[in-house]
PDB file of C-alpha atoms in Angstrom:
ATOM      1  CA  GLY W 651     -44.522 -31.837 -67.162  1.00 71.00           C
ATOM      2  CA  GLN W 652     -41.274 -31.006 -68.775  1.00 77.00           C
ATOM      3  CA  SER W 653     -38.112 -32.676 -69.031  1.00 87.00           C
ATOM      4  CA  LEU W 654     -34.727 -31.775 -70.540  1.00 92.00           C
ATOM      5  CA  GLU W 655     -31.495 -33.734 -71.020  1.00 94.00           C
ATOM      6  CA  GLN W 656     -27.943 -32.028 -71.591  1.00 96.00           C
ATOM      7  CA  PRO W 657     -24.670 -33.673 -71.193  1.00 96.00           C
ATOM      8  CA  SER W 658     -23.087 -32.779 -67.992  1.00 95.00           C
ATOM      9  CA  GLU W 659     -19.895 -31.899 -69.313  1.00 97.00           C
ATOM     10  CA  VAL W 660     -18.090 -31.045 -72.263  1.00 97.00           C
ATOM     11  CA  THR W 661     -14.492 -30.095 -73.021  1.00 97.00           C
ATOM     12  CA  ALA W 662     -12.757 -28.085 -75.813  1.00 97.00           C
ATOM     13  CA  VAL W 663      -9.842 -25.925 -76.630  1.00 97.00           C
ATOM     14  CA  GLU W 664      -9.542 -22.231 -77.367  1.00 97.00           C
ATOM     15  CA  GLY W 665     -10.722 -21.373 -80.730  1.00 97.00           C
ATOM     16  CA  ALA W 666     -12.313 -24.330 -81.271  1.00 97.00           C
ATOM     17  CA  ILE W 667     -16.162 -25.018 -82.077  1.00 97.00           C
ATOM     18  CA  VAL W 668     -18.422 -26.655 -79.545  1.00 98.00           C
ATOM     19  CA  GLN W 669     -21.857 -27.484 -79.480  1.00 98.00           C
ATOM     20  CA  ILE W 670     -23.962 -28.225 -76.249  1.00 98.00           C
ATOM     21  CA  ASN W 671     -27.394 -30.468 -77.330  1.00 98.00           C
ATOM     22  CA  CYS W 672     -30.396 -30.495 -75.366  1.00 97.00           C
ATOM     23  CA  THR W 673     -33.411 -33.011 -75.833  1.00 97.00           C
ATOM     24  CA  TYR W 674     -36.857 -32.247 -74.370  1.00 94.00           C
ATOM     25  CA  GLN W 675     -39.913 -33.830 -73.526  1.00 91.00           C
ATOM     26  CA  THR W 676     -43.227 -31.654 -72.880  1.00 84.00           C
ATOM     27  CA  SER W 677     -46.865 -31.789 -73.714  1.00 78.00           C
ATOM     28  CA  GLY W 678     -46.932 -28.594 -75.989  1.00 78.00           C
ATOM     29  CA  PHE W 679     -44.236 -26.323 -76.998  1.00 78.00           C
ATOM     30  CA  TYR W 680     -43.522 -22.708 -76.595  1.00 81.00           C
ATOM     31  CA  GLY W 681     -39.934 -22.144 -77.210  1.00 88.00           C
ATOM     32  CA  LEU W 682     -36.466 -23.297 -76.230  1.00 92.00           C
ATOM     33  CA  SER W 683     -34.061 -20.735 -74.205  1.00 93.00           C
ATOM     34  CA  TRP W 684     -30.425 -20.813 -73.385  1.00 96.00           C
ATOM     35  CA  TYR W 685     -28.800 -19.242 -70.539  1.00 97.00           C
ATOM     36  CA  GLN W 686     -25.080 -19.283 -69.257  1.00 98.00           C
ATOM     37  CA  GLN W 687     -23.718 -19.462 -65.876  1.00 97.00           C
ATOM     38  CA  HIS W 688     -20.237 -18.962 -64.403  1.00 97.00           C
ATOM     39  CA  ASP W 689     -18.972 -20.345 -61.393  1.00 94.00           C
ATOM     40  CA  GLY W 690     -20.642 -18.282 -58.614  1.00 93.00           C
ATOM     41  CA  GLY W 691     -22.343 -15.869 -60.535  1.00 95.00           C
ATOM     42  CA  ALA W 692     -26.212 -15.991 -61.825  1.00 96.00           C
ATOM     43  CA  PRO W 693     -27.478 -17.172 -64.902  1.00 97.00           C
ATOM     44  CA  THR W 694     -27.670 -14.955 -67.849  1.00 97.00           C
ATOM     45  CA  PHE W 695     -29.934 -15.194 -71.078  1.00 95.00           C
ATOM     46  CA  LEU W 696     -28.134 -15.925 -74.169  1.00 95.00           C
ATOM     47  CA  SER W 697     -30.950 -16.732 -76.811  1.00 93.00           C
ATOM     48  CA  TYR W 698     -34.321 -17.963 -77.819  1.00 91.00           C
ATOM     49  CA  ASN W 699     -35.799 -20.355 -80.441  1.00 92.00           C
ATOM     50  CA  ALA W 700     -39.743 -20.480 -80.942  1.00 88.00           C
ATOM     51  CA  LEU W 701     -39.086 -21.806 -84.472  1.00 90.00           C
ATOM     52  CA  ASP W 702     -37.182 -24.006 -86.248  1.00 94.00           C
ATOM     53  CA  GLY W 703     -34.031 -23.072 -87.485  1.00 95.00           C
ATOM     54  CA  LEU W 704     -30.564 -21.708 -86.297  1.00 96.00           C
ATOM     55  CA  GLU W 705     -30.448 -17.993 -84.637  1.00 92.00           C
ATOM     56  CA  GLU W 706     -27.068 -16.404 -84.475  1.00 93.00           C
ATOM     57  CA  THR W 707     -25.740 -13.709 -82.144  1.00 88.00           C
ATOM     58  CA  GLY W 708     -22.238 -13.304 -82.558  1.00 92.00           C
ATOM     59  CA  ARG W 709     -20.095 -16.086 -81.509  1.00 96.00           C
ATOM     60  CA  PHE W 710     -23.271 -18.163 -80.427  1.00 96.00           C
ATOM     61  CA  SER W 711     -25.706 -19.734 -82.715  1.00 96.00           C
ATOM     62  CA  SER W 712     -28.885 -21.748 -81.253  1.00 97.00           C
ATOM     63  CA  PHE W 713     -30.702 -24.279 -83.301  1.00 97.00           C
ATOM     64  CA  LEU W 714     -34.116 -25.659 -82.710  1.00 96.00           C
ATOM     65  CA  SER W 715     -35.680 -28.716 -84.243  1.00 96.00           C
ATOM     66  CA  ARG W 716     -39.525 -28.800 -83.110  1.00 93.00           C
ATOM     67  CA  SER W 717     -40.090 -32.313 -84.722  1.00 93.00           C
ATOM     68  CA  ASP W 718     -37.355 -33.906 -83.017  1.00 94.00           C
ATOM     69  CA  SER W 719     -37.673 -32.066 -79.968  1.00 93.00           C
ATOM     70  CA  TYR W 720     -34.158 -31.135 -80.046  1.00 95.00           C
ATOM     71  CA  GLY W 721     -32.024 -28.105 -79.762  1.00 97.00           C
ATOM     72  CA  TYR W 722     -28.312 -26.825 -79.317  1.00 98.00           C
ATOM     73  CA  LEU W 723     -26.060 -24.424 -78.653  1.00 98.00           C
ATOM     74  CA  LEU W 724     -23.123 -23.614 -80.802  1.00 98.00           C
ATOM     75  CA  LEU W 725     -20.164 -21.488 -79.388  1.00 97.00           C
ATOM     76  CA  GLN W 726     -17.668 -20.650 -82.180  1.00 97.00           C
ATOM     77  CA  GLU W 727     -14.042 -19.104 -81.687  1.00 97.00           C
ATOM     78  CA  LEU W 728     -14.005 -20.406 -77.988  1.00 98.00           C
ATOM     79  CA  GLN W 729     -12.682 -18.232 -75.675  1.00 97.00           C
ATOM     80  CA  MET W 730     -11.299 -19.043 -71.884  1.00 97.00           C
ATOM     81  CA  LYS W 731     -14.081 -16.945 -70.239  1.00 97.00           C
ATOM     82  CA  ASP W 732     -16.311 -19.226 -72.231  1.00 98.00           C
ATOM     83  CA  SER W 733     -16.011 -21.762 -69.346  1.00 98.00           C
ATOM     84  CA  ALA W 734     -19.245 -21.748 -67.687  1.00 97.00           C
ATOM     85  CA  SER W 735     -22.248 -23.900 -67.523  1.00 97.00           C
ATOM     86  CA  TYR W 736     -24.775 -23.683 -70.184  1.00 98.00           C
ATOM     87  CA  PHE W 737     -28.888 -24.245 -69.256  1.00 97.00           C
ATOM     88  CA  CYS W 738     -31.365 -25.314 -71.897  1.00 96.00           C
ATOM     89  CA  ALA W 739     -35.092 -24.078 -70.561  1.00 93.00           C
ATOM     90  CA  VAL W 740     -38.220 -24.694 -71.903  1.00 90.00           C
ATOM     91  CA  SER W 741     -42.013 -22.847 -71.745  1.00 82.00           C
ATOM     92  CA  ALA W 742     -44.827 -25.025 -72.696  1.00 73.00           C
ATOM     93  CA  PRO W 743     -48.590 -24.963 -72.058  1.00 68.00           C
ATOM     94  CA  THR W 744     -48.568 -27.184 -69.533  1.00 67.00           C
ATOM     95  CA  GLY W 745     -46.384 -25.030 -67.243  1.00 63.00           C
ATOM     96  CA  PHE W 746     -47.720 -22.044 -68.536  1.00 68.00           C
ATOM     97  CA  GLN W 747     -46.145 -18.810 -67.442  1.00 78.00           C
ATOM     98  CA  LYS W 748     -42.999 -21.064 -66.143  1.00 84.00           C
ATOM     99  CA  LEU W 749     -39.611 -21.862 -67.455  1.00 87.00           C
ATOM    100  CA  VAL W 750     -38.235 -25.036 -66.668  1.00 89.00           C
ATOM    101  CA  PHE W 751     -34.353 -25.718 -66.843  1.00 92.00           C
ATOM    102  CA  GLY W 752     -32.122 -28.715 -67.607  1.00 93.00           C
ATOM    103  CA  THR W 753     -29.734 -29.734 -65.399  1.00 93.00           C
ATOM    104  CA  GLY W 754     -26.934 -27.626 -67.259  1.00 95.00           C
ATOM    105  CA  THR W 755     -23.766 -28.614 -69.337  1.00 97.00           C
ATOM    106  CA  ARG W 756     -20.552 -27.472 -68.020  1.00 97.00           C
ATOM    107  CA  LEU W 757     -18.353 -26.376 -70.849  1.00 98.00           C
ATOM    108  CA  LEU W 758     -14.552 -26.381 -69.781  1.00 97.00           C
ATOM    109  CA  VAL W 759     -12.205 -24.430 -72.242  1.00 98.00           C
ATOM    110  CA  SER W 760      -8.402 -25.042 -72.200  1.00 96.00           C
ATOM    111  CA  PRO W 761      -5.711 -23.281 -73.589  1.00 94.00           C
TER     112      PRO W 761
ATOM    113  CA  ASN J 169     -30.943   0.604 -62.810  1.00 72.00           C
ATOM    114  CA  ALA J 170     -29.995  -1.955 -59.775  1.00 84.00           C
ATOM    115  CA  GLY J 171     -31.613  -4.809 -61.559  1.00 95.00           C
ATOM    116  CA  VAL J 172     -32.736  -7.612 -59.095  1.00 97.00           C
ATOM    117  CA  THR J 173     -31.129  -7.246 -55.880  1.00 97.00           C
ATOM    118  CA  GLN J 174     -31.461  -9.964 -53.451  1.00 98.00           C
ATOM    119  CA  THR J 175     -30.357  -9.899 -49.585  1.00 97.00           C
ATOM    120  CA  PRO J 176     -29.018 -11.287 -47.682  1.00 97.00           C
ATOM    121  CA  LYS J 177     -25.851 -12.790 -49.910  1.00 97.00           C
ATOM    122  CA  PHE J 178     -25.324 -15.704 -47.246  1.00 97.00           C
ATOM    123  CA  GLN J 179     -27.142 -16.952 -44.319  1.00 97.00           C
ATOM    124  CA  VAL J 180     -26.766 -19.765 -41.838  1.00 97.00           C
ATOM    125  CA  LEU J 181     -29.580 -20.995 -40.109  1.00 97.00           C
ATOM    126  CA  LYS J 182     -30.304 -23.869 -37.870  1.00 98.00           C
ATOM    127  CA  THR J 183     -32.852 -26.377 -38.310  1.00 98.00           C
ATOM    128  CA  GLY J 184     -36.420 -24.957 -37.238  1.00 97.00           C
ATOM    129  CA  GLN J 185     -35.507 -21.692 -37.536  1.00 97.00           C
ATOM    130  CA  SER J 186     -37.481 -19.131 -40.227  1.00 96.00           C
ATOM    131  CA  MET J 187     -36.293 -16.555 -42.183  1.00 96.00           C
ATOM    132  CA  THR J 188     -37.159 -14.452 -45.478  1.00 98.00           C
ATOM    133  CA  LEU J 189     -35.206 -14.176 -48.378  1.00 98.00           C
ATOM    134  CA  GLN J 190     -35.526 -10.550 -49.856  1.00 98.00           C
ATOM    135  CA  CYS J 191     -35.961  -9.794 -53.756  1.00 98.00           C
ATOM    136  CA  ALA J 192     -36.598  -6.578 -55.145  1.00 98.00           C
ATOM    137  CA  GLN J 193     -36.342  -5.463 -58.629  1.00 97.00           C
ATOM    138  CA  ASP J 194     -36.298  -1.743 -60.277  1.00 96.00           C
ATOM    139  CA  MET J 195     -37.335  -2.633 -63.821  1.00 95.00           C
ATOM    140  CA  ASN J 196     -40.981  -2.401 -63.212  1.00 94.00           C
ATOM    141  CA  HIS J 197     -41.260  -6.284 -64.122  1.00 94.00           C
ATOM    142  CA  GLU J 198     -44.503  -7.682 -63.934  1.00 92.00           C
ATOM    143  CA  TYR J 199     -42.959 -11.586 -63.727  1.00 93.00           C
ATOM    144  CA  MET J 200     -41.154 -12.436 -60.866  1.00 96.00           C
ATOM    145  CA  SER J 201     -39.821 -16.094 -59.638  1.00 96.00           C
ATOM    146  CA  TRP J 202     -37.751 -18.035 -57.077  1.00 97.00           C
ATOM    147  CA  TYR J 203     -35.438 -20.687 -57.862  1.00 97.00           C
ATOM    148  CA  ARG J 204     -33.008 -22.998 -56.362  1.00 97.00           C
ATOM    149  CA  GLN J 205     -30.075 -24.421 -57.311  1.00 97.00           C
ATOM    150  CA  ASP J 206     -28.536 -27.566 -55.992  1.00 94.00           C
ATOM    151  CA  PRO J 207     -25.163 -29.246 -57.498  1.00 84.00           C
ATOM    152  CA  GLY J 208     -26.299 -31.685 -60.552  1.00 78.00           C
ATOM    153  CA  MET J 209     -29.765 -30.402 -60.116  1.00 80.00           C
ATOM    154  CA  GLY J 210     -29.873 -27.474 -62.507  1.00 88.00           C
ATOM    155  CA  LEU J 211     -32.444 -24.734 -61.516  1.00 94.00           C
ATOM    156  CA  ARG J 212     -35.690 -25.539 -59.951  1.00 94.00           C
ATOM    157  CA  LEU J 213     -38.392 -23.219 -59.723  1.00 93.00           C
ATOM    158  CA  ILE J 214     -39.968 -23.092 -56.254  1.00 96.00           C
ATOM    159  CA  HIS J 215     -42.982 -20.212 -56.676  1.00 96.00           C
ATOM    160  CA  TYR J 216     -43.697 -17.552 -59.367  1.00 94.00           C
ATOM    161  CA  SER J 217     -45.753 -14.453 -59.529  1.00 95.00           C
ATOM    162  CA  VAL J 218     -47.234 -12.858 -62.451  1.00 91.00           C
ATOM    163  CA  GLY J 219     -48.297  -9.693 -60.896  1.00 92.00           C
ATOM    164  CA  ALA J 220     -48.950  -7.854 -57.659  1.00 94.00           C
ATOM    165  CA  GLY J 221     -51.394 -10.054 -55.480  1.00 95.00           C
ATOM    166  CA  ILE J 222     -51.011 -13.068 -57.760  1.00 94.00           C
ATOM    167  CA  THR J 223     -48.747 -16.212 -56.789  1.00 95.00           C
ATOM    168  CA  ASP J 224     -48.347 -19.849 -57.656  1.00 93.00           C
ATOM    169  CA  GLN J 225     -46.478 -22.813 -56.837  1.00 93.00           C
ATOM    170  CA  GLY J 226     -43.437 -23.957 -58.909  1.00 91.00           C
ATOM    171  CA  GLU J 227     -41.973 -27.616 -59.215  1.00 89.00           C
ATOM    172  CA  VAL J 228     -40.684 -27.598 -55.660  1.00 94.00           C
ATOM    173  CA  PRO J 229     -42.740 -25.375 -53.200  1.00 96.00           C
ATOM    174  CA  ASN J 230     -42.626 -27.266 -50.118  1.00 96.00           C
ATOM    175  CA  GLY J 231     -41.780 -25.571 -47.224  1.00 96.00           C
ATOM    176  CA  TYR J 232     -41.567 -22.258 -48.611  1.00 98.00           C
ATOM    177  CA  ASN J 233     -44.121 -19.105 -48.756  1.00 97.00           C
ATOM    178  CA  VAL J 234     -44.364 -16.096 -50.884  1.00 98.00           C
ATOM    179  CA  SER J 235     -46.513 -13.114 -51.377  1.00 96.00           C
ATOM    180  CA  ARG J 236     -46.267  -9.954 -53.655  1.00 97.00           C
ATOM    181  CA  SER J 237     -47.862  -6.984 -52.156  1.00 97.00           C
ATOM    182  CA  THR J 238     -46.063  -4.639 -54.729  1.00 97.00           C
ATOM    183  CA  THR J 239     -44.683  -5.089 -58.351  1.00 96.00           C
ATOM    184  CA  GLU J 240     -41.024  -4.331 -56.999  1.00 97.00           C
ATOM    185  CA  ASP J 241     -40.846  -6.824 -53.987  1.00 98.00           C
ATOM    186  CA  PHE J 242     -41.144 -10.809 -53.802  1.00 98.00           C
ATOM    187  CA  PRO J 243     -40.001 -12.132 -50.825  1.00 98.00           C
ATOM    188  CA  LEU J 244     -39.493 -15.827 -50.111  1.00 98.00           C
ATOM    189  CA  ARG J 245     -39.875 -17.310 -46.646  1.00 98.00           C
ATOM    190  CA  LEU J 246     -38.825 -20.396 -45.152  1.00 97.00           C
ATOM    191  CA  LEU J 247     -41.254 -21.659 -42.410  1.00 92.00           C
ATOM    192  CA  SER J 248     -39.062 -23.968 -40.384  1.00 96.00           C
ATOM    193  CA  ALA J 249     -35.788 -24.785 -42.004  1.00 97.00           C
ATOM    194  CA  ALA J 250     -34.457 -27.976 -43.000  1.00 97.00           C
ATOM    195  CA  PRO J 251     -30.809 -29.187 -43.981  1.00 97.00           C
ATOM    196  CA  SER J 252     -32.488 -30.182 -47.277  1.00 96.00           C
ATOM    197  CA  GLN J 253     -33.092 -26.547 -47.960  1.00 97.00           C
ATOM    198  CA  THR J 254     -29.447 -25.750 -48.015  1.00 97.00           C
ATOM    199  CA  SER J 255     -29.120 -24.180 -51.693  1.00 97.00           C
ATOM    200  CA  VAL J 256     -28.380 -21.445 -53.329  1.00 98.00           C
ATOM    201  CA  TYR J 257     -31.397 -19.425 -54.067  1.00 98.00           C
ATOM    202  CA  PHE J 258     -32.179 -17.154 -56.922  1.00 98.00           C
ATOM    203  CA  CYS J 259     -34.965 -14.613 -57.593  1.00 98.00           C
ATOM    204  CA  ALA J 260     -35.252 -13.518 -61.261  1.00 97.00           C
ATOM    205  CA  SER J 261     -37.836 -11.303 -63.012  1.00 96.00           C
ATOM    206  CA  SER J 262     -38.719 -10.402 -66.413  1.00 92.00           C
ATOM    207  CA  TYR J 263     -41.155  -7.833 -68.110  1.00 89.00           C
ATOM    208  CA  SER J 264     -44.118 -10.445 -68.630  1.00 81.00           C
ATOM    209  CA  PRO J 265     -45.126 -14.041 -68.083  1.00 78.00           C
ATOM    210  CA  PHE J 266     -44.178 -16.727 -70.308  1.00 75.00           C
ATOM    211  CA  GLY J 267     -47.024 -17.662 -73.134  1.00 70.00           C
ATOM    212  CA  THR J 268     -47.610 -18.456 -76.574  1.00 62.00           C
ATOM    213  CA  THR J 269     -45.821 -15.555 -78.445  1.00 65.00           C
ATOM    214  CA  ARG J 270     -43.400 -14.291 -75.410  1.00 71.00           C
ATOM    215  CA  ASN J 271     -40.754 -15.722 -74.180  1.00 78.00           C
ATOM    216  CA  PRO J 272     -38.867 -12.727 -72.149  1.00 85.00           C
ATOM    217  CA  PRO J 273     -35.484 -13.070 -71.049  1.00 90.00           C
ATOM    218  CA  LEU J 274     -35.188 -13.579 -67.158  1.00 93.00           C
ATOM    219  CA  HIS J 275     -33.119 -11.112 -65.314  1.00 96.00           C
ATOM    220  CA  PHE J 276     -31.173 -12.921 -62.176  1.00 97.00           C
ATOM    221  CA  GLY J 277     -30.119 -11.826 -58.991  1.00 98.00           C
ATOM    222  CA  ASN J 278     -26.953 -12.674 -57.500  1.00 97.00           C
ATOM    223  CA  GLY J 279     -27.947 -15.313 -55.017  1.00 97.00           C
ATOM    224  CA  THR J 280     -28.267 -16.123 -51.547  1.00 97.00           C
ATOM    225  CA  ARG J 281     -26.429 -19.050 -50.212  1.00 97.00           C
ATOM    226  CA  LEU J 282     -27.897 -20.742 -47.388  1.00 97.00           C
ATOM    227  CA  THR J 283     -26.631 -23.265 -45.206  1.00 97.00           C
ATOM    228  CA  VAL J 284     -29.063 -25.108 -42.844  1.00 97.00           C
ATOM    229  CA  THR J 285     -27.263 -26.876 -40.048  1.00 97.00           C
TER     230      THR J 285
END
């Protein structure tokens, strides 16, 4: 099966940069996704990495190192509205047609 | 487009009762899935479907049934509710299943908050 590890909570101030790490263990690997979820809301898709390197989407970037089974989500110019939970998720041959989520990282942005 | 619609938004059941959580999508998505979310445990996959008539189990299928008679609808049935099934349930869909060259984003409904007493 698959397992993912993320820090449970990260705090930062407005305007700062924060990195949320995700390590995974799978038998085989297709790619790593990131989702954002505000309190009381539904998860929404942020990004996906299948290959090593950095993918940038506005203030958010996601990085993957397949050899290290590691990825991170980088949030720049933090805003109060970025306070949310962030989940990494993997798809892999052993869980074919499934997306398995980590336990999530709660990001608290303070003024 | 309404996207993914879940009903009801809130539900309270007594132990042993049965009920069906409804999920419908209007995006003609091939893939649909049900997750439950509990504090500190992230999102756990209950069941999923890769098309009408095809369903399979996820990580935590016990106590739940699903069926997929149409592309649009994917109801989740609780057979005999237990307090351990108190959770927030999310239905999600994507235009295709996951695979070697595909990782389509999941579109989530707004969730059903279920309490079993």
